[in-house]
Amino acid sequence: MELNKAKFRKYFLEILPKQEVEEIELRIILDAKFSEELEQIEIELIEDYLENTLSDDEKKLFETNYLVTVERHKNLQFLKSLKEIAQSEVEKEEIAEPSPNLFDKLNNLFKFPKFAFVIVVVCLLLTFGVFWRFTANGNKLNSEIVTLNQKDLSNLDEYKSLTNLSLASGTLRSAIITSSLTESNITEKVLLRLALPNKINSPQTFSVKISKDGQVLYSLTQITYQNQEVRLLLPKSIFNKGDYQITLEKETEKLNYYFVVL
Amino acid sequence: MTKNNVLTQKDFDALLMWFSPDREEAGVKYEEIRNGLIRFFLLKGCSEAETLADETINRVAKKIKTFDTANNHKHITYFLGFAVNISRESRKKNKISDVEIEKLNIKDEQDEVLLEIEENRYKCLEKCLSKLVAEERKLIIEYFKKEKSEKFTHRRNLAEENGLTMGAMQVKVHRIKRVLKNCLQNCVEES
């Protein structure tokens, strides 16, 4: 959609010359697609009004020339409520995140230095213990993935006996029915073949992020590939039932691949 | 509408003949113009766009005999002329009053009746959102999540995540919004 937005905003604010208005209105009657695009510009104008980003002049024109019918008021209210509901979802997400008040509470403990000192020492010991335990396991798996992917994966015949999964980027989560693995049938290693939208003639470096059910499991850097696809060899242990997302990043380019383990 | 023009069979036949001697082709043209007029009245912010579109057609049909058909004016220009007048009449007649603005804006928070109307509308919208397919609900909520300068990047990323171009996503959101609006109107009327 590349309409002249400024011109069409003026149409809704009723400050266009008569001849241009007539041209627009003829197109509205003749062209359904144009009308749909125009309606989109109308929504953007209403959103700008609700977000208070119109200039003073535009705001005045909006109220005196645009907002003059019951239907338009209803439309404004509808969008306002819709935005409020969407905003409340953001608030719910923020509440679900760790509360900043916790920091204030901890901060209050420092009013009693000896008590605070004991707590800090205990916390540090616990954190160190947990960190050591998890990084030991995580590092083991990470290094396994790194080692697996240092191999030359260009000869597909060598990996024929393994579970293979070919994925195209941008596949909708709703369409994952075609991209799935069954947990019970997965071989010790899995070869993922991530199709690239364009053929790469010289080797290029990607960073790879593997997420499951929205949580990042592993991040790898420096996966170098060329040609039409990126290949990843992964251990069976990371595949459990759930929704998986693999993100390939290269400079400003970002490709997402989705599949499900059943 | 003020003039209450009823279309007679004779007027209707004359209108179709004016469009085309081929009855089927004329019928298609009639539908195209009627749909176009509905879009016009909706974008003008008029209530009852379909009634106004029919009123426009009726008025044009009644005046066909007076048109100078030799001047090569396209049919549509006649319809637009009448439609502009009818939209003016409608907007004048239905100009929103201060009371209605108050009802819609709920400016006075102490007015319990008005607050109840607002609350009801909000509940209806939530109900209508819950009736959408999960994917559509998620898309429309995500689309309107961010505001001001943040929203452009957010919407571009959202389109990318959904494998759509910005234009295609906007059309999709627009269609979902239309479904929601109809649902909301029915819900508010029922409650």
PDB file of C-alpha atoms in Angstrom, chain A residues 165-167 171-182 242-244 258-262:
ATOM      1  CA  LEU A 165      13.451 -32.200   9.110  1.00  0.00           C
ATOM      2  CA  SER A 166      13.310 -29.568   6.355  1.00  0.00           C
ATOM      3  CA  LEU A 167      11.856 -26.210   7.306  1.00  0.00           C
ATOM      4  CA  THR A 171       6.037 -20.680   8.550  1.00  0.00           C
ATOM      5  CA  LEU A 172       3.116 -19.690  10.710  1.00  0.00           C
ATOM      6  CA  ARG A 173       2.736 -21.387  14.064  1.00  0.00           C
ATOM      7  CA  SER A 174      -0.745 -22.350  12.922  1.00  0.00           C
ATOM      8  CA  ALA A 175       0.710 -24.216   9.965  1.00  0.00           C
ATOM      9  CA  ILE A 176       3.127 -26.359  11.951  1.00  0.00           C
ATOM     10  CA  ILE A 177       1.057 -29.428  11.235  1.00  0.00           C
ATOM     11  CA  THR A 178       3.310 -29.947   8.231  1.00  0.00           C
ATOM     12  CA  SER A 179       6.502 -29.440  10.283  1.00  0.00           C
ATOM     13  CA  SER A 180       6.580 -31.898  13.107  1.00  0.00           C
ATOM     14  CA  LEU A 181       8.643 -34.616  14.725  1.00  0.00           C
ATOM     15  CA  THR A 182       7.339 -37.463  16.822  1.00  0.00           C
ATOM     16  CA  GLY A 242       6.425 -28.796  22.576  1.00  0.00           C
ATOM     17  CA  ASP A 243       6.583 -25.894  20.117  1.00  0.00           C
ATOM     18  CA  TYR A 244      10.033 -25.092  18.787  1.00  0.00           C
ATOM     19  CA  TYR A 258       8.775 -23.281  13.463  1.00  0.00           C
ATOM     20  CA  PHE A 259       8.082 -26.938  14.176  1.00  0.00           C
ATOM     21  CA  VAL A 260       6.465 -29.044  16.822  1.00  0.00           C
ATOM     22  CA  VAL A 261       7.557 -32.186  18.639  1.00  0.00           C
ATOM     23  CA  LEU A 262       4.585 -34.436  19.240  1.00  0.00           C
TER      24      LEU A 262
END
